[in-house]
Coordinates of C-alpha atoms and ligand atoms in Angstrom, one line a residue:
X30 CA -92.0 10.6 -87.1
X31 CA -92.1 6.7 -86.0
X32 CA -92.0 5.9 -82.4
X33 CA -92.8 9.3 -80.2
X34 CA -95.2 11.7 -79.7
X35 CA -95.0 15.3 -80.1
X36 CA -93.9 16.6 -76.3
X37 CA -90.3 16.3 -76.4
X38 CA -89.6 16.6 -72.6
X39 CA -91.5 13.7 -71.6
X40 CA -89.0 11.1 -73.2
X41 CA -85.4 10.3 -72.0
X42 CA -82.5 12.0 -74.4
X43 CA -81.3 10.3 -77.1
X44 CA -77.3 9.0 -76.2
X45 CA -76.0 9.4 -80.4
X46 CA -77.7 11.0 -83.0
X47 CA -76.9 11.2 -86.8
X48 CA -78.0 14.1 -88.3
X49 CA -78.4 15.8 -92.0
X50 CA -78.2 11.9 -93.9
X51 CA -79.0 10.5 -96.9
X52 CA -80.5 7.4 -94.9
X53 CA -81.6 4.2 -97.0
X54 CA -83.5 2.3 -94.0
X55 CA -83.9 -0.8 -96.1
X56 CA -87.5 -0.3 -94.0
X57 CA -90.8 -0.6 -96.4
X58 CA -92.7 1.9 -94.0
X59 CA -90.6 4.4 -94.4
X60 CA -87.7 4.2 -96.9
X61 CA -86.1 7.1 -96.6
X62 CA -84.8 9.7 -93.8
X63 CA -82.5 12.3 -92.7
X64 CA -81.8 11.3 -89.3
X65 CA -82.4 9.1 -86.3
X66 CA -82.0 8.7 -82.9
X67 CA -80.2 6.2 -80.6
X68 CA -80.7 5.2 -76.9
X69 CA -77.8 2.8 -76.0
X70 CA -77.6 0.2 -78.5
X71 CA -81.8 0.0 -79.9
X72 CA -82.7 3.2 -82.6
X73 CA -85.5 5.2 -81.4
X74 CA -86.3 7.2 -84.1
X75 CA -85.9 7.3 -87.6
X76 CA -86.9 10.8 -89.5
X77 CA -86.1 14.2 -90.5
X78 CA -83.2 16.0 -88.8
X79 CA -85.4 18.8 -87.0
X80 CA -87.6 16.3 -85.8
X81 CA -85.1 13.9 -84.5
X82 CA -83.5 17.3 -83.1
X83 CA -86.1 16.8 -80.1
X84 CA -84.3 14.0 -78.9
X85 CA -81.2 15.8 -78.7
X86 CA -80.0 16.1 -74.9
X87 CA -76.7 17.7 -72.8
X88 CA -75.1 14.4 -73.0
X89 CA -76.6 13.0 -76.8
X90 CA -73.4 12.4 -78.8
X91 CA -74.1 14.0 -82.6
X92 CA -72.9 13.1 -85.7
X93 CA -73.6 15.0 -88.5
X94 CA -73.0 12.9 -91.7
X95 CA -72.5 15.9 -93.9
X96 CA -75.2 14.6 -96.3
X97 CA -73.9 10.9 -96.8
X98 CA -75.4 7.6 -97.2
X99 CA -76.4 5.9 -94.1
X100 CA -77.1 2.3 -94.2
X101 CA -77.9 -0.6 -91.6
X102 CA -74.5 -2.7 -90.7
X103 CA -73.7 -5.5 -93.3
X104 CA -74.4 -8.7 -92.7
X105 CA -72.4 -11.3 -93.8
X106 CA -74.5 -15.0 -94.2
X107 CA -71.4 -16.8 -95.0
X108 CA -67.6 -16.6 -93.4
X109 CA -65.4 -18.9 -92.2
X110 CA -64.2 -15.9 -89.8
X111 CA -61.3 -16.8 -86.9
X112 CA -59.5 -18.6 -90.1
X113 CA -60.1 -15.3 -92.2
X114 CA -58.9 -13.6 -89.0
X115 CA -56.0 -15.7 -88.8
X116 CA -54.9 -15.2 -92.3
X117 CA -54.8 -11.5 -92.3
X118 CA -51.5 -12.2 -89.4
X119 CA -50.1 -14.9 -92.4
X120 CA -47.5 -14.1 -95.5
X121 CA -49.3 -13.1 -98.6
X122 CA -47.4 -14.9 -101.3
X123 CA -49.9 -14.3 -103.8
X124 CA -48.2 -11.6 -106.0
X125 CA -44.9 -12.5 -104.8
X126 CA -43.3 -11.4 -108.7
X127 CA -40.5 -13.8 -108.4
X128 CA -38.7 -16.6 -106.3
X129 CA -36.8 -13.9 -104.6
X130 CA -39.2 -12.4 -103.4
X131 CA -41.3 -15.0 -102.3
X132 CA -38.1 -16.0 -100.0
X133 CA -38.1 -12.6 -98.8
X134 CA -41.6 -12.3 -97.9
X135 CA -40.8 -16.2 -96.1
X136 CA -37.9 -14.8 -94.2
X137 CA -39.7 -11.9 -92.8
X138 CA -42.7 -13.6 -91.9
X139 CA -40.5 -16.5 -90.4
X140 CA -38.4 -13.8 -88.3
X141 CA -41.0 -12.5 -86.5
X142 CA -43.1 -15.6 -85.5
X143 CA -42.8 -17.0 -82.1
X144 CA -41.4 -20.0 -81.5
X145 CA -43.1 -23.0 -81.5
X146 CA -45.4 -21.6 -84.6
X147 CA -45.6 -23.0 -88.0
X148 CA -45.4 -20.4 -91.0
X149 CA -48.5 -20.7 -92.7
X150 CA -51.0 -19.9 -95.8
X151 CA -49.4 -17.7 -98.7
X152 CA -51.7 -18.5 -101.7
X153 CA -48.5 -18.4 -103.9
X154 CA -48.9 -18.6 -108.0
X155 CA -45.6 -19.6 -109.5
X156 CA -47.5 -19.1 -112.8
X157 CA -47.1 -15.6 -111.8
X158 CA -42.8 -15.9 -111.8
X159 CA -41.4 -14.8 -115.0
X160 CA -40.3 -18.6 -115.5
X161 CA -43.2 -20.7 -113.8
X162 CA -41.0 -23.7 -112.0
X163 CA -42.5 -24.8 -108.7
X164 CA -40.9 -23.5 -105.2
X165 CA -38.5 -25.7 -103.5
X166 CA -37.3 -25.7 -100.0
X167 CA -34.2 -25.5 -101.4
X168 CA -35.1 -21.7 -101.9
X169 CA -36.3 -21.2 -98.4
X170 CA -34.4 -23.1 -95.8
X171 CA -31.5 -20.7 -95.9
X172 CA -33.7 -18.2 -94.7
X173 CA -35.8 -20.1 -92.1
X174 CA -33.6 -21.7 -90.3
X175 CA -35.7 -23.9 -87.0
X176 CA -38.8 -22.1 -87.6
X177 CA -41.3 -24.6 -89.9
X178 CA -43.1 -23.3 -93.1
X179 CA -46.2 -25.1 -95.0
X180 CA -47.3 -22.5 -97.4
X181 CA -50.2 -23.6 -99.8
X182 CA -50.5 -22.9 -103.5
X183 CA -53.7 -20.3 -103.7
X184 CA -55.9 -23.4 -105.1
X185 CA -54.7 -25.7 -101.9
X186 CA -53.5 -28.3 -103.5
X187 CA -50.3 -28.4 -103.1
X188 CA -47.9 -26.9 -100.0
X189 CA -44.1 -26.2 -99.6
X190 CA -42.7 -27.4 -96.6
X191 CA -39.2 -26.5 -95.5
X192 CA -36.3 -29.1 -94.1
X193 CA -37.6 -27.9 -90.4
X194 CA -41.5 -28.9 -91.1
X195 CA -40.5 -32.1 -92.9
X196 CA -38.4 -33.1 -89.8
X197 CA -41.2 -32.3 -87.6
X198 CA -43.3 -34.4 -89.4
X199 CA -40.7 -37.4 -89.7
X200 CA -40.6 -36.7 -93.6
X201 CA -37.5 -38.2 -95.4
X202 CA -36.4 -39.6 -99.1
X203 CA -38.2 -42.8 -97.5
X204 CA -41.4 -41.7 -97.1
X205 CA -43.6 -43.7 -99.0
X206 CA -45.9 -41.7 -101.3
X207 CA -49.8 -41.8 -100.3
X208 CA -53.0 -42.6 -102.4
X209 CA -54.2 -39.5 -103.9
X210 CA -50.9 -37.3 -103.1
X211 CA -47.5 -36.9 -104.7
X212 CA -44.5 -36.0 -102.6
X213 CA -42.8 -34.2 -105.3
X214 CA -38.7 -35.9 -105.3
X215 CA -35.7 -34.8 -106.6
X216 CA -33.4 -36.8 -109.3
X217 CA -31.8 -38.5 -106.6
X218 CA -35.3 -39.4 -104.5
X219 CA -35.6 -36.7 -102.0
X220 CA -38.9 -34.6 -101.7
X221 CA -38.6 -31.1 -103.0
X222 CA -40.4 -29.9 -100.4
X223 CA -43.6 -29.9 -102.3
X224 CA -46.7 -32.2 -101.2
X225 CA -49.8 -32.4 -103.6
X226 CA -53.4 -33.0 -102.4
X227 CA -53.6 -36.3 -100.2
X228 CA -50.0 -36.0 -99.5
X229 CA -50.3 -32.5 -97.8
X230 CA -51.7 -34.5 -94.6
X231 CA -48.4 -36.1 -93.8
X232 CA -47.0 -32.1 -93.0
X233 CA -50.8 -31.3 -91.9
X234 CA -50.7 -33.6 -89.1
X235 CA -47.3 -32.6 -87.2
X236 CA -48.9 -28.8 -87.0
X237 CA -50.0 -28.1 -83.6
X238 CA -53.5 -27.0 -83.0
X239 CA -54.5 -23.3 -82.9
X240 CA -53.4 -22.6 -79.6
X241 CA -56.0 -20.2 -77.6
X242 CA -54.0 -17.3 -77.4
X243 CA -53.9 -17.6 -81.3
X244 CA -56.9 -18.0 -81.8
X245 CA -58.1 -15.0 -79.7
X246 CA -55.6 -13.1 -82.4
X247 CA -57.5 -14.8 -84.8
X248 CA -60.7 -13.4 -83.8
X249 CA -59.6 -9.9 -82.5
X250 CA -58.1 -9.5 -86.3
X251 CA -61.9 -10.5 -87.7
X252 CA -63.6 -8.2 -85.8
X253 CA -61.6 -5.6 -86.4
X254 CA -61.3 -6.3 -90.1
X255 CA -65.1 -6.5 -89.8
X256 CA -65.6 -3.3 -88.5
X257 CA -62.9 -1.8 -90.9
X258 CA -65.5 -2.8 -94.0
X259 CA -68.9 -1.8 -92.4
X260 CA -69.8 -5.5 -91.2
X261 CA -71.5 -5.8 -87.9
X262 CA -73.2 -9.6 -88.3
X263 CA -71.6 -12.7 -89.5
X264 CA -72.9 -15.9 -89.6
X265 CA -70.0 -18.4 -89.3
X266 CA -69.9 -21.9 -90.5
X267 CA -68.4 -24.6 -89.3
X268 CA -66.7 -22.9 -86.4
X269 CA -64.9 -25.2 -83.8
X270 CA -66.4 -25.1 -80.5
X271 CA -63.1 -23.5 -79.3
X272 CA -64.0 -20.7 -82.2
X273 CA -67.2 -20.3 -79.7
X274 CA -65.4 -20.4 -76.7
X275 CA -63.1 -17.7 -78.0
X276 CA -66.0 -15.3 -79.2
X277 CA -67.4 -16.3 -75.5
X278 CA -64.7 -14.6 -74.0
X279 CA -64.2 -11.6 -75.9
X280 CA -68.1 -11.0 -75.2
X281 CA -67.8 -11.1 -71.7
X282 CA -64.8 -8.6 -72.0
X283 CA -66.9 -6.0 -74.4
X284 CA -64.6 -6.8 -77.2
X285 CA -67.1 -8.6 -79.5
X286 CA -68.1 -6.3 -81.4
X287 CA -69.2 -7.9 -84.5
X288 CA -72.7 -10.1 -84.0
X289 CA -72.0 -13.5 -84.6
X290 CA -74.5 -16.3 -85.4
X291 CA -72.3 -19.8 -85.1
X292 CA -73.4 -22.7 -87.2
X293 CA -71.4 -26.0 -86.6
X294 CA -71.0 -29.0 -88.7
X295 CA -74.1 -31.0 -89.0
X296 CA -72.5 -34.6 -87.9
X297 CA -72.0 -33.0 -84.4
X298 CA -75.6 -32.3 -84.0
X299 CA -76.5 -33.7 -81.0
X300 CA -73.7 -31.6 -78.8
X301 CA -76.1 -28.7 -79.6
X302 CA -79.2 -30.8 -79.2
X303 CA -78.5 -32.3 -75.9
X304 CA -78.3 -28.7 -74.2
X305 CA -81.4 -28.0 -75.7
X306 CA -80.3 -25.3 -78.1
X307 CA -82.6 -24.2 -80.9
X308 CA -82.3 -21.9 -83.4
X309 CA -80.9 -18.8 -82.9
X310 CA -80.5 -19.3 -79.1
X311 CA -77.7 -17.0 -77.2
X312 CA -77.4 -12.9 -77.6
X313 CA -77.5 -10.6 -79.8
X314 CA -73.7 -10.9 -79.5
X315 CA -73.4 -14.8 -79.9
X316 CA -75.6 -17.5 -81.3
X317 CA -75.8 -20.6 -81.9
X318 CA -78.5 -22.8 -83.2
X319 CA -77.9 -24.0 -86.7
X320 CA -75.4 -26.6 -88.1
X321 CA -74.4 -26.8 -91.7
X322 CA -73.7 -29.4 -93.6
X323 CA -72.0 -30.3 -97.3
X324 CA -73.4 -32.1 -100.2
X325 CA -70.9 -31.4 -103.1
X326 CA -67.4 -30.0 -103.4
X327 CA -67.1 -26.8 -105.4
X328 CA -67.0 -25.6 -109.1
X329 CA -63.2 -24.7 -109.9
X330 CA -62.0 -28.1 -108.4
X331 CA -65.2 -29.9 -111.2
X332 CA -66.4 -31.9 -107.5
X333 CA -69.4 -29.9 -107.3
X334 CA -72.6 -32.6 -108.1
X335 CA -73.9 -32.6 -111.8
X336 CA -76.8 -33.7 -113.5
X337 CA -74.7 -33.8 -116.4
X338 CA -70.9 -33.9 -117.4
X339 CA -69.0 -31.4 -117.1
X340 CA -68.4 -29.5 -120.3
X341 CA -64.3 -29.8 -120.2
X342 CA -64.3 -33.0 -118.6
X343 CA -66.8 -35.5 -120.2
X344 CA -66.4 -38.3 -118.0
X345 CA -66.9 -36.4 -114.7
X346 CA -70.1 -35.4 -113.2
X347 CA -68.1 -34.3 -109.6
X348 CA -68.6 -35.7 -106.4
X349 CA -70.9 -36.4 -103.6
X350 CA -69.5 -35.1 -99.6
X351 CA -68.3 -37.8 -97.6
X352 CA -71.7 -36.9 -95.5
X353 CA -73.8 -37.8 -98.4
X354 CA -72.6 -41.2 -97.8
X355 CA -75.1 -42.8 -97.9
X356 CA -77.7 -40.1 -98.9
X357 CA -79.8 -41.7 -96.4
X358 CA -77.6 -41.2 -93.0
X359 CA -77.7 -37.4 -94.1
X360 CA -81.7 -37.9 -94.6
X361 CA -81.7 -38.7 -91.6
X362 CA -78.9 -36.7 -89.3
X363 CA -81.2 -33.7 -90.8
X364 CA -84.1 -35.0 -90.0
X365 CA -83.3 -35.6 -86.5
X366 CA -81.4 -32.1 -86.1
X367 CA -84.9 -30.3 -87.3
X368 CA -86.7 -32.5 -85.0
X369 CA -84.4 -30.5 -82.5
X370 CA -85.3 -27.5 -83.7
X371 CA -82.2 -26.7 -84.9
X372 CA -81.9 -24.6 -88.3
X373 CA -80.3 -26.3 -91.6
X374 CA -77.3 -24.6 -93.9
X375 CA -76.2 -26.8 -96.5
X376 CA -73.4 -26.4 -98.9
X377 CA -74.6 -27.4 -102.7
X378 CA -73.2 -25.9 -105.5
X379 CA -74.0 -28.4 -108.1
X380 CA -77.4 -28.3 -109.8
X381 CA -77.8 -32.4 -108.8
X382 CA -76.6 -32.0 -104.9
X383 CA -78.7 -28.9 -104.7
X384 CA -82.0 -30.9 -106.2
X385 CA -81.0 -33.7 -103.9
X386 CA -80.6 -31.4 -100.6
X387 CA -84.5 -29.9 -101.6
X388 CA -85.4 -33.9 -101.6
X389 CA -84.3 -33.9 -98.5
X390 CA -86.4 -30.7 -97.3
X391 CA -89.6 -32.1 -98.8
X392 CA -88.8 -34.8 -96.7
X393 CA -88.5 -33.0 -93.7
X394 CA -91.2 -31.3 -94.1
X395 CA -93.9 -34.1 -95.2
X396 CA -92.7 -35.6 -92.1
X397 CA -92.7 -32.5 -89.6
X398 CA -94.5 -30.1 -91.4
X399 CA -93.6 -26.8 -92.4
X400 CA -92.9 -24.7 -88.7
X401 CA -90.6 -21.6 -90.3
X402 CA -87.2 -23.7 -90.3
X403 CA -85.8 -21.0 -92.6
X404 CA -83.6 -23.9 -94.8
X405 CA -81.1 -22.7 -96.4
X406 CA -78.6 -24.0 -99.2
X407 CA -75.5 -22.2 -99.3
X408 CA -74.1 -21.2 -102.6
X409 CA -76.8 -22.5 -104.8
X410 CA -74.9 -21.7 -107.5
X411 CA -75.8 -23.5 -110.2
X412 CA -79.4 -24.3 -110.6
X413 CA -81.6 -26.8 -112.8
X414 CA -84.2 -24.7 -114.0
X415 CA -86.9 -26.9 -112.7
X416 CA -86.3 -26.8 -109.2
X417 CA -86.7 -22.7 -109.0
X418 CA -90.5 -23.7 -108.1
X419 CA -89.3 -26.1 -105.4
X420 CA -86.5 -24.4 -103.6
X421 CA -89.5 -21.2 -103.1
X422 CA -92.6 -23.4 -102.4
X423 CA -90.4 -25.2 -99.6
X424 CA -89.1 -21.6 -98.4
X425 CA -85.5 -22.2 -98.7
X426 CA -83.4 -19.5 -98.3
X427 CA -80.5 -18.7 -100.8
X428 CA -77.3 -18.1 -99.2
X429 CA -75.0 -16.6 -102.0
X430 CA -71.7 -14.6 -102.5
X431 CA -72.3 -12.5 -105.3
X432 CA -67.9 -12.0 -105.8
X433 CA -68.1 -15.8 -106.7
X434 CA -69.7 -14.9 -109.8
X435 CA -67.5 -12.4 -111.2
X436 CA -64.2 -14.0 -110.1
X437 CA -65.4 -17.8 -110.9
X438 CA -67.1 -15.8 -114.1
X439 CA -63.8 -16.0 -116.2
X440 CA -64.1 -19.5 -116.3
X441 CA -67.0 -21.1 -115.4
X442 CA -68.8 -21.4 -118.7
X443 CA -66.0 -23.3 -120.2
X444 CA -66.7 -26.4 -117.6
X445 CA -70.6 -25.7 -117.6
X446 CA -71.6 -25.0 -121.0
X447 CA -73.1 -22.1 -122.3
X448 CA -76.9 -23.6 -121.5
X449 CA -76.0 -25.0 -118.1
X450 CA -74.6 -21.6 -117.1
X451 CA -77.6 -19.5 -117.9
X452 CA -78.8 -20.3 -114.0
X453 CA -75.4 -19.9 -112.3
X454 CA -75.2 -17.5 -109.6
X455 CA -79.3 -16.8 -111.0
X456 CA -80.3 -14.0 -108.1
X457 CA -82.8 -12.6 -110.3
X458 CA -84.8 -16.0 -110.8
X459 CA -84.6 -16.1 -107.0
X460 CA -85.9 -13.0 -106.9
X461 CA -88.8 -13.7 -109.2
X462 CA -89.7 -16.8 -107.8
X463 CA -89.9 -15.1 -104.4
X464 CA -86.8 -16.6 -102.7
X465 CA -85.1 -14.8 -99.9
X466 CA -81.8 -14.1 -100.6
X467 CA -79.2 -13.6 -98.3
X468 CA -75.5 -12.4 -99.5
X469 CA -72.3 -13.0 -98.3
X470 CA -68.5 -13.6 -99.0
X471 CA -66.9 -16.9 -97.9
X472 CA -64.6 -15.0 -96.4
X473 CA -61.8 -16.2 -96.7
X474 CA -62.3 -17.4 -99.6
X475 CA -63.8 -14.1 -101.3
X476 CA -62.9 -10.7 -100.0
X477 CA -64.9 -9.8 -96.8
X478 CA -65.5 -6.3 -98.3
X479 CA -69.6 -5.7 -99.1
X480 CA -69.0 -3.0 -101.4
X481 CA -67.1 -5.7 -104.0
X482 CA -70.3 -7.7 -103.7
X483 CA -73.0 -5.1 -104.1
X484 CA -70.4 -3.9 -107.5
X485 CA -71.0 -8.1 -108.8
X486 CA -74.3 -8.3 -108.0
X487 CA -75.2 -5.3 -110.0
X488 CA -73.0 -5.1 -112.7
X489 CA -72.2 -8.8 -112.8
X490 CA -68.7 -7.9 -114.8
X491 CA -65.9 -10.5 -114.5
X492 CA -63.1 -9.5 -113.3
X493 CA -61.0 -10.2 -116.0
X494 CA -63.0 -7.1 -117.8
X495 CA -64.7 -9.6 -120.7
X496 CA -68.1 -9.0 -119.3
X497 CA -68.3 -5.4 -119.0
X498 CA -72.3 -5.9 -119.1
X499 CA -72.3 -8.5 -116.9
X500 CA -71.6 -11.9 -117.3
X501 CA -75.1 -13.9 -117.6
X502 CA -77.0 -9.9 -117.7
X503 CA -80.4 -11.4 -117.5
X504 CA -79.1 -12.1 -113.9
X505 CA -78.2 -9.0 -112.8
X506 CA -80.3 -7.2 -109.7
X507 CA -81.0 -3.8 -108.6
X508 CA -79.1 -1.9 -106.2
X509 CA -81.6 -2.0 -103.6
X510 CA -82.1 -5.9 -104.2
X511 CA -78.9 -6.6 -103.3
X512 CA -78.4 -4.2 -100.1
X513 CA -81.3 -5.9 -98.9
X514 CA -79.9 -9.0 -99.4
X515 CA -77.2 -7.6 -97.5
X516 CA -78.8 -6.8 -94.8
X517 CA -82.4 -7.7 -94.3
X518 CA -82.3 -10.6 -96.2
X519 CA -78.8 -12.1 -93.9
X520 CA -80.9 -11.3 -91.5
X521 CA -83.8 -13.1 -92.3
X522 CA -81.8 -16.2 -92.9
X523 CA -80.6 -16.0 -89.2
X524 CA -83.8 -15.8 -87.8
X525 CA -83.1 -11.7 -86.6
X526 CA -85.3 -9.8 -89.4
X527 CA -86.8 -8.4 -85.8
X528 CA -83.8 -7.2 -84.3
X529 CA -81.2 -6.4 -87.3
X530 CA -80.9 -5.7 -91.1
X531 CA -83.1 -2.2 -91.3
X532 CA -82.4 1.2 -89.8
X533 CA -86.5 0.8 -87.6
X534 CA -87.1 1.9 -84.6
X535 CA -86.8 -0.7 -81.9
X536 CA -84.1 -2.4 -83.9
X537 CA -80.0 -2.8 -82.5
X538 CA -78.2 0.8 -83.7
X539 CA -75.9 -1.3 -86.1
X540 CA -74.9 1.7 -89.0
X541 CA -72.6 1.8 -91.6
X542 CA -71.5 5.5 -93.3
X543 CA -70.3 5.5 -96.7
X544 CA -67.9 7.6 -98.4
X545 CA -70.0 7.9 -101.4
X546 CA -73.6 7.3 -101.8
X547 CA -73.6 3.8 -104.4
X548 CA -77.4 5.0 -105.3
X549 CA -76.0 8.2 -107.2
X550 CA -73.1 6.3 -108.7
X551 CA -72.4 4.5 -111.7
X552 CA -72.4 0.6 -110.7
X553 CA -69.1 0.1 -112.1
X554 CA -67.5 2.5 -109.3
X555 CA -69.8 1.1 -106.5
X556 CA -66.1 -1.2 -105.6
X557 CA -64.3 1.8 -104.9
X558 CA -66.5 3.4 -102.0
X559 CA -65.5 3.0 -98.8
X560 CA -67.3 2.4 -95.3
X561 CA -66.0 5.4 -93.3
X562 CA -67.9 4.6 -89.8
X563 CA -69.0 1.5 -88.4
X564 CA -71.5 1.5 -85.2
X565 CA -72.7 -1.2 -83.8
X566 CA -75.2 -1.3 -80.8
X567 CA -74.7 2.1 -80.7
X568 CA -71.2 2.7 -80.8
X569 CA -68.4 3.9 -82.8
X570 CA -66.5 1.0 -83.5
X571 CA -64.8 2.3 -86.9
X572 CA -64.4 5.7 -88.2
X573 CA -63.7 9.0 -86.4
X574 CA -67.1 11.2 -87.5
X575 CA -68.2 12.0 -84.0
X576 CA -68.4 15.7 -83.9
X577 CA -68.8 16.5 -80.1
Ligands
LIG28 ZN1 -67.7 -21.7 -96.8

């Protein structure tokens, strides 16, 4: 056994012990155990159960897992997580079946928000209705009365505003139209209610700010939901410093129970610089450290950066960030941001921006050498193949969401090409050229559920059931590849491979208990099994297994 010696009385008693496991320690020096010990929130022990039986005290709270699969606490390397939190309190529209009942799901939502707060989200698809004609407020105002909606279609671009939002925002048959929007009008020139892309911002901009109290919601509901699906790290980009504040003060009230690494947008650098804040500076509750930045848009809306034209859409190659411009003000925001020891997380999804953002890295590094900065692109979705060597021998770290691949799957060869798409999503050539990878969601963008991305990365099947052998197969990675990406490798990419992301003694008590071990099953059930408890530093935050 790790970490004691054989007289039992001379140590202090463990406080929770889980006994009779299957435990996958994601741990090289010992991969495998039955049971382990606790003390607070660090593990003391990892082994059999009659060894681990010597830590057992009066007080030592047991858990006997009944032989199931004990894994460390997910971590998720990418989620956008108070707006994820805030979303789970907003109307799904999404499989609304009909106008109906998309008012009816409006009028409920709008009856029981306070006043003074907008109606928001929905993700509606009128494509969905049985005949496919776009919402108007029309359909919603009866129901809504003084309280204002601005409900998005699920791509975002475009939102239904009722009369109450448009008069808030000083909208009438006079408004002008803006570049790059449409206020969608009636035959006699009023707006429907509808505003498309650039347009959205004239509703956007009369919609008060999150106030705190919401936003505490917002957070409460993450962590919660976190702990509901066996996540106990996140590392969330481009919080607001109010997002911070909020996670502040649920830490200092116990109720943060989900470990939160908080990366802000790179433009705002210096706030974290002046303070002197490095990497992964704060608790093991609440860090900071890192800022991300974007260099491309994204794949469905054909703005991520190409070296070539899209496939559907010859004439476009998609689009640079606004912080890209000029390439050379990013160069050097970076630079100046790694001077300050702070770590980099940039967004690029196109093979082009991602070639670009490793420019940038060599960069960095001629100039500062290489000191462990841990880069990282996230996404990295679709790779040219000659810049595999690159992204390892400048030890970037991949940030991907495997769920991407099997939802954006159905489509994405169409606009890449069959060639093009070979190294899409490619966690296998990561693997092989010795890239860390660390997995995530997006959330809310992707589900925040882990088991729905361990089921992609190993089965790789679209969701639309035409890839049953995975989509791109050569692609695919093992089981314990992708847990570890999970978990050790999230880890790694927030600078905590010390503290978190393997069930070692010494490490924080963050556990996860699964309904089912995923190592027995076929890979095509793994989405169905279920996280039954969630600890994290020690205690149960999810799940009722404790037996005394
Ligand atoms: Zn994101």
């Amino acid at each position: 056994m790790t970490g004691i010696n054989a007289s039992a009385h001379s140590k202090p008693f463990a406080t929770l012990i889980i006994t009779n496991a299957v435990i996958y320690t994601v741990d090289n020096e010992r991969p495998k155990a039955e049971a382990l010990a606790v003390i607070r929130d660090r593990i003391v022990a990892v082994g059999s159960s009659t060894e681990i039986d010597l830590w057992r005290g009066p007080e030592t709270k047991m858990i006997d897992a009944r032989g199931k699969l004990v894994l460390p606490g997910f971590n998720d390397a990418h989620v956008h997580f108070v707006s994820g939190g805030a979303q789970l309190d907003q109307v799904n529209l999404n499989d609304a079946a009909n106008p109906q009942e998309f008012a009816k799901r409006i009028a409920a939502q709008a009856s029981k928000t306070p006043k003074g707060e907008w109606v928001l989200g929905g993700r509606w698809d009128e494509t969905k209705w049985p005949k496919p004609q776009l919402p108007t407020k029309g359909l919603v105002d009866p129901v809504t009365s003084d309280t204002p909606i601005f409900v998005e279609r699920y791509d975002g671009h475009q939102a239904l505003a009722n009369a109450a939002a448009m008069k808030l925002a000083g909208v009438t048959g006079k408004t002008a139209d803006v570049p790059g929007g449409v206020i969608v009008r009636d035959g006699s020139g009023n707006p429907t209610g509808i505003f498309k892309d650039a347009a959205q911002e004239l509703i956007n901009k009369a919609i008060p700010p999150m106030s705190h109290e919401r936003r505490m919601r917002a957070a409460r509901r993450a962590v919660e939901h976190a702990g509901s699906l066996g996540v106990t790290s996140v590392q969330h980009m481009n919080p607001e410093f109010a997002d911070v504040a909020a996670y502040s003060e649920l830490a200092e009230k116990g109720k943060l129970a989900t470990r939160i690494y908080a990366v802000p947008i790179e433009t705002s650098w210096q706030d974290q610089a002046k303070i002197g804040i490095r990497h992964s500076w704060g608790s093991t509750y609440l860090r900071l450290g890192a800022v991300k930045g974007y260099a491309d848009g994204s794949l469905g809306s054909r703005t991520a950066y190409m070296f070539e034209p899209f496939a559907d859409e010859p004439a476009n190659r998609g689009l640079l960030s606004d912080e890209m411009h000029p390439e050379s003000a990013m160069r050097a925001r970076l630079m100046q941001a790694d001077a300050a020891g702070l770590q980099l997380r940039i967004h690029a999804i196109g093979d082009r921006a991602i070639s670009m953002i490793l420019d940038i890295f060599s960069d960095i590094e001629t100039e500062h050498g290489y000191h462990d900065q841990r880069f990282t692109i996230e996404h990295a979705q679709h790779m040219a193949e000659k810049d595999f060597a690159r992204f390892s021998k400048l030890h970037v770290i991949a940030s991907m969401q495997p769920y991407h691949a099997v939802d954006d799957g159905r489509w994405a060869e169409k606009r890449l090409g069959h060639r093009r798409a070979r190294f899409s999503y490619a966690w296998h050539s990561f693997l092989d050229h010795g890239v860390t990878l660390a997995f995530g969601t997006d959330w809310p963008v992707a589900p925040l559920n882990p088991l729905l991305g361990l089921y992609a990365a190993v089965t790789r099947a679209t969701l639309d059931g035409k890839n049953p052998d995975g989509w791109i197969p050569e692609e695919k990675i093992t089981l314990s590849e992708a847990v570890e990406a999970y978990t050790l490798g999230s880890a790694f990419a927030e600078f905590q491979e010390h503290e978190k992301g393997s069930i070692t003694p010494g490490k924080l008590a963050d556990l996860v208990i699964l309904s089912d071990n995923i190592f027995d099953l076929k890979p095509e059930t793994i989405r169905n099994v279920k996280v039954e408890t969630t600890i994290v530093g020690g205690k149960v935050i999810h799940g009722e297994t404790l037996n005394r």
